[in-house]
Each structure stands twice: as structure tokens, then as C-alpha cells.
Amino acid sequence: MLIWITIISIFGYLVGCLHGSVVAQWISGVNLKETGVKNAGASNAMIVLGKRFGALVALIDIGKGIAAVVVVKLLTAHLTFNEEQSALLYFLVGAAVVFGHNFPFYMKFSGGKGTATVIGVLFAIDWRFGIAGLLLFIAVALLTDILVIGVFMLYITLFVLAIYLNGHWPMIIAVALLCMAIYKHLENFKRIHTGTEPRIKASFKKKKQEQ
């Protein structure tokens, strides 16, 4: 089992390093790590390059989360893993993909924040929880007018999924991912505290004015 854990962790990390922002840079010539909010994620792609590039980056980053988990699901279906072991491997590869997205080796371990990838992982493990997490994310973000608060609904949904699967290790992995998300969003929390965090409604108004 240890060998599989190692292989799947490395596989997940490498898949996570396949950034949508890199594809956007190939097409546009713009390095998202050097412009905008200097983040290699879909939100910065949309801010700097527009909706189409934002959607492209989001789809790639969601897709890699789905793809990695699906590969492991196919693997566990053909090998003699029990339900508990399978759940561990799903969460492990999901966490590894998010870690690879957040800390890619070729970006000096400073990548995105993992939101889109977590959405993909949720959908791949259990599409019902994926839908629930996405709806919660949107609803809470709109109600609070702060995107990052909605983001954490995804991690809470992932933890609830771990409880649903009744897996000890999946719950630990879900908590570890939540802690990593808190670390990656520390600047957002500081801005929320000082009242300088961008509001969703203000962003929409600004875009309308620019149009």
C-alpha cells in the first residue's frame, strides 16, 4: 500500500503542476505571475486577460482535478483495494493535485490558490458533493460579497464528504487541505480585516463602467 501511496502522490503532484495559466501564457504571451494580482489562477487570468482566458484557465485547472481522481478510480476498480483504501487514495491524489497547483516546482513553489482544482476533485470523488460545494461557494460568496469566504465552503464540503465516506485518513487530508487554503489566503484575510478586500459587486460595477 505504501508503494501505491507514493506513486499516486507523485502522480497527483505532477498533474497539479500542469497549470492553466501556463497555457494562457503560451497563447497570450502574458505571464500571470508577473501581472495583475500575480497569481497563477483563473481569477487573475480573467482580471488581466478577460473572460475567455479566465474560463480557459478554470476549465484546465478543474479538469486536472477531475482527471487525476478518475485515473485513480479506474486503478482501484481493477485492483484489490477495499472501500477505505480507495477513499484514502481518492483524497490523497486530490490533495496532491491541489498541492502541485499551489506549489509547482517550476514556479519556485508559488502557484495558484487551488480553488478551481478543489472543485474538480469534489466532482470526481462524488458529483453530488461537487454540485453542493459549488452551489454553496456561489451562494456564500454572493451573500457575503467576498469571494474568499465562498471558497472555504468548498473545503468544508470536502470535509463533509470525508465524513460521509467514513474514512479516518480522508478527514485528516481534508483538514490538511483546509489549513493549506488558510495559509494561501492569509493576504485575503488581512485585507478583510482592514476592509480593503475587493467586493464582488464592486468588481461587476467596475466592469460595466469599463464597457
Short mmCIF file of C-alpha atoms in Angstrom, two decimals:
data_model
loop_
_atom_site.label_atom_id
_atom_site.label_comp_id
_atom_site.label_asym_id
_atom_site.label_seq_id
_atom_site.Cartn_x
_atom_site.Cartn_y
_atom_site.Cartn_z
CA MET A 1 0.00 0.00 0.00
CA LEU A 2 2.89 2.35 0.79
CA ILE A 3 4.21 1.96 -2.75
CA TRP A 4 0.81 2.94 -4.19
CA ILE A 5 0.57 5.91 -1.85
CA THR A 6 3.99 7.11 -3.04
CA ILE A 7 3.22 6.58 -6.74
CA ILE A 8 -0.19 8.25 -6.53
CA SER A 9 1.18 11.20 -4.54
CA ILE A 10 3.90 11.85 -7.14
CA PHE A 11 1.41 11.38 -9.99
CA GLY A 12 -1.06 13.81 -8.39
CA TYR A 13 1.60 16.42 -7.74
CA LEU A 14 2.85 16.33 -11.34
CA VAL A 15 -0.69 16.59 -12.69
CA GLY A 16 -1.27 19.54 -10.37
CA CYS A 17 1.78 21.27 -11.83
CA LEU A 18 0.06 21.37 -15.25
CA HIS A 19 -1.24 24.93 -14.93
CA GLY A 20 -3.97 26.52 -16.98
CA SER A 21 -2.09 29.79 -16.52
CA VAL A 22 0.85 28.35 -18.48
CA VAL A 23 -1.46 27.54 -21.41
CA ALA A 24 -2.84 31.08 -21.19
CA GLN A 25 0.73 32.41 -21.30
CA TRP A 26 1.55 30.32 -24.39
CA ILE A 27 -1.46 31.78 -26.19
CA SER A 28 -1.35 35.38 -24.95
CA GLY A 29 2.33 35.87 -24.15
CA VAL A 30 1.35 37.26 -20.72
CA ASN A 31 2.87 35.78 -17.55
CA LEU A 32 0.11 35.92 -14.93
CA LYS A 33 2.70 35.59 -12.16
CA GLU A 34 4.08 38.98 -13.15
CA THR A 35 0.88 40.97 -13.67
CA GLY A 36 -2.46 41.68 -12.02
CA VAL A 37 -2.54 40.19 -8.53
CA LYS A 38 0.40 37.99 -9.60
CA ASN A 39 -1.49 34.75 -9.07
CA ALA A 40 -1.46 31.78 -11.46
CA GLY A 41 -5.19 31.17 -11.22
CA ALA A 42 -8.41 31.67 -13.17
CA SER A 43 -9.46 34.81 -11.30
CA ASN A 44 -6.24 36.64 -12.20
CA ALA A 45 -6.50 35.37 -15.78
CA MET A 46 -9.96 36.91 -16.01
CA ILE A 47 -8.78 40.20 -14.47
CA VAL A 48 -5.75 40.52 -16.76
CA LEU A 49 -6.79 38.75 -19.97
CA GLY A 50 -10.59 38.71 -19.88
CA LYS A 51 -13.44 36.23 -19.51
CA ARG A 52 -12.34 33.81 -22.22
CA PHE A 53 -8.90 33.29 -20.74
CA GLY A 54 -10.41 33.13 -17.25
CA ALA A 55 -12.74 30.37 -18.43
CA LEU A 56 -9.90 28.55 -20.20
CA VAL A 57 -7.68 28.54 -17.10
CA ALA A 58 -10.60 27.50 -14.88
CA LEU A 59 -11.55 24.60 -17.16
CA ILE A 60 -7.98 23.30 -17.29
CA ASP A 61 -7.50 23.59 -13.53
CA ILE A 62 -10.88 21.95 -12.80
CA GLY A 63 -10.19 19.31 -15.44
CA LYS A 64 -6.88 18.21 -13.95
CA GLY A 65 -8.56 17.67 -10.57
CA ILE A 66 -11.21 15.51 -12.24
CA ALA A 67 -8.71 13.64 -14.41
CA ALA A 68 -6.36 12.68 -11.57
CA VAL A 69 -9.15 11.28 -9.39
CA VAL A 70 -10.76 9.44 -12.32
CA VAL A 71 -7.44 7.74 -13.14
CA VAL A 72 -7.14 6.55 -9.53
CA LYS A 73 -10.78 5.39 -9.55
CA LEU A 74 -10.06 3.30 -12.63
CA LEU A 75 -6.97 1.92 -10.92
CA THR A 76 -8.78 0.94 -7.72
CA ALA A 77 -11.57 -0.67 -9.75
CA HIS A 78 -9.09 -3.12 -11.27
CA LEU A 79 -7.01 -3.84 -8.16
CA THR A 80 -7.86 -5.33 -4.79
CA PHE A 81 -8.41 -2.18 -2.72
CA ASN A 82 -11.21 -2.10 -0.18
CA GLU A 83 -13.55 0.90 0.22
CA GLU A 84 -11.48 2.52 2.96
CA GLN A 85 -8.25 2.20 0.98
CA SER A 86 -9.93 3.51 -2.16
CA ALA A 87 -11.30 6.56 -0.32
CA LEU A 88 -7.82 7.27 1.05
CA LEU A 89 -6.32 7.13 -2.45
CA TYR A 90 -9.02 9.41 -3.91
CA PHE A 91 -8.40 12.04 -1.27
CA LEU A 92 -4.64 11.57 -1.46
CA VAL A 93 -4.43 12.13 -5.21
CA GLY A 94 -6.86 15.05 -4.89
CA ALA A 95 -4.70 16.67 -2.22
CA ALA A 96 -1.56 16.03 -4.26
CA VAL A 97 -3.09 17.74 -7.32
CA VAL A 98 -4.08 20.78 -5.25
CA PHE A 99 -0.60 20.85 -3.68
CA GLY A 100 1.00 20.68 -7.13
CA HIS A 101 -1.21 23.53 -8.32
CA ASN A 102 -0.35 25.67 -5.29
CA PHE A 103 3.36 24.84 -5.16
CA PRO A 104 4.65 23.90 -8.65
CA PHE A 105 8.40 23.31 -8.69
CA TYR A 106 8.98 25.34 -11.89
CA MET A 107 7.28 28.44 -10.41
CA LYS A 108 9.59 28.42 -7.40
CA PHE A 109 6.81 26.68 -5.45
CA SER A 110 4.48 29.67 -5.76
CA GLY A 111 1.46 28.88 -7.92
CA GLY A 112 -2.27 29.41 -7.55
CA LYS A 113 -4.64 29.00 -4.62
CA GLY A 114 -6.29 25.76 -5.69
CA THR A 115 -9.96 26.80 -5.83
CA ALA A 116 -10.75 25.50 -9.32
CA THR A 117 -8.78 22.31 -8.71
CA VAL A 118 -10.67 21.58 -5.49
CA ILE A 119 -13.93 21.93 -7.43
CA GLY A 120 -12.69 19.31 -9.90
CA VAL A 121 -11.61 16.95 -7.11
CA LEU A 122 -15.01 17.25 -5.40
CA PHE A 123 -16.89 16.48 -8.60
CA ALA A 124 -14.67 13.49 -9.40
CA ILE A 125 -14.94 11.88 -5.96
CA ASP A 126 -18.72 12.38 -5.73
CA TRP A 127 -20.58 14.60 -8.21
CA ARG A 128 -23.40 15.21 -5.71
CA PHE A 129 -20.98 16.81 -3.27
CA GLY A 130 -19.38 18.65 -6.18
CA ILE A 131 -22.70 20.28 -7.05
CA ALA A 132 -23.44 21.03 -3.38
CA GLY A 133 -19.99 22.56 -2.86
CA LEU A 134 -20.20 24.68 -6.00
CA LEU A 135 -23.68 25.99 -5.10
CA LEU A 136 -22.54 26.79 -1.55
CA PHE A 137 -19.45 28.51 -2.91
CA ILE A 138 -21.51 30.74 -5.20
CA ALA A 139 -24.29 31.43 -2.66
CA VAL A 140 -22.00 32.32 0.26
CA ALA A 141 -19.70 34.42 -1.94
CA LEU A 142 -22.67 36.43 -3.23
CA LEU A 143 -24.31 36.76 0.19
CA THR A 144 -21.12 37.96 1.89
CA ASP A 145 -19.92 39.86 -1.20
CA ILE A 146 -16.46 38.38 -0.54
CA LEU A 147 -15.20 35.64 -2.84
CA VAL A 148 -12.73 34.05 -0.43
CA ILE A 149 -15.44 33.29 2.15
CA GLY A 150 -17.30 31.33 -0.51
CA VAL A 151 -14.11 29.48 -1.38
CA PHE A 152 -13.93 27.94 2.08
CA MET A 153 -17.35 26.36 1.58
CA LEU A 154 -15.61 24.04 -0.90
CA TYR A 155 -13.18 22.82 1.75
CA ILE A 156 -15.97 22.38 4.29
CA THR A 157 -17.90 20.34 1.70
CA LEU A 158 -14.80 18.22 1.12
CA PHE A 159 -14.56 17.55 4.87
CA VAL A 160 -18.25 16.58 5.00
CA LEU A 161 -17.62 14.21 2.08
CA ALA A 162 -14.79 12.62 4.06
CA ILE A 163 -17.15 12.09 6.99
CA TYR A 164 -19.76 10.63 4.62
CA LEU A 165 -17.20 8.13 3.33
CA ASN A 166 -16.43 7.27 6.96
CA GLY A 167 -12.70 7.45 6.35
CA HIS A 168 -10.23 8.44 9.07
CA TRP A 169 -7.47 9.41 6.66
CA PRO A 170 -9.72 11.30 4.23
CA MET A 171 -10.83 13.51 7.14
CA ILE A 172 -7.20 14.21 8.07
CA ILE A 173 -6.38 15.02 4.44
CA ALA A 174 -9.42 17.32 4.19
CA VAL A 175 -8.30 19.21 7.31
CA ALA A 176 -4.75 19.46 5.92
CA LEU A 177 -6.14 20.95 2.69
CA LEU A 178 -8.21 23.43 4.70
CA CYS A 179 -5.07 24.51 6.59
CA MET A 180 -3.20 24.92 3.31
CA ALA A 181 -6.06 27.02 1.94
CA ILE A 182 -5.96 29.25 5.02
CA TYR A 183 -2.21 29.73 4.51
CA LYS A 184 -2.66 30.57 0.81
CA HIS A 185 -5.39 33.12 1.63
CA LEU A 186 -3.66 34.92 4.53
CA GLU A 187 -3.35 38.11 2.47
CA ASN A 188 -7.08 37.99 1.76
CA PHE A 189 -7.83 37.70 5.47
CA LYS A 190 -5.59 40.69 6.19
CA ARG A 191 -7.45 42.72 3.58
CA ILE A 192 -10.81 41.62 5.00
CA HIS A 193 -9.63 42.80 8.43
CA THR A 194 -8.58 46.19 7.06
CA GLY A 195 -11.64 46.48 4.82
CA THR A 196 -9.63 46.53 1.61
CA GLU A 197 -10.59 43.12 0.21
CA PRO A 198 -12.23 43.60 -3.22
CA ARG A 199 -16.00 43.14 -3.18
CA ILE A 200 -17.78 41.09 -5.81
CA LYS A 201 -20.47 43.70 -6.51
CA ALA A 202 -17.85 46.43 -6.86
CA SER A 203 -15.96 44.30 -9.40
CA PHE A 204 -19.10 43.82 -11.50
CA LYS A 205 -19.88 47.55 -11.37
CA LYS A 206 -16.34 48.39 -12.44
CA LYS A 207 -16.56 46.01 -15.40
CA LYS A 208 -19.89 47.54 -16.50
CA GLN A 209 -18.40 51.04 -16.32
CA GLU A 210 -15.39 49.95 -18.36
CA GLN A 211 -17.72 48.51 -21.02
#
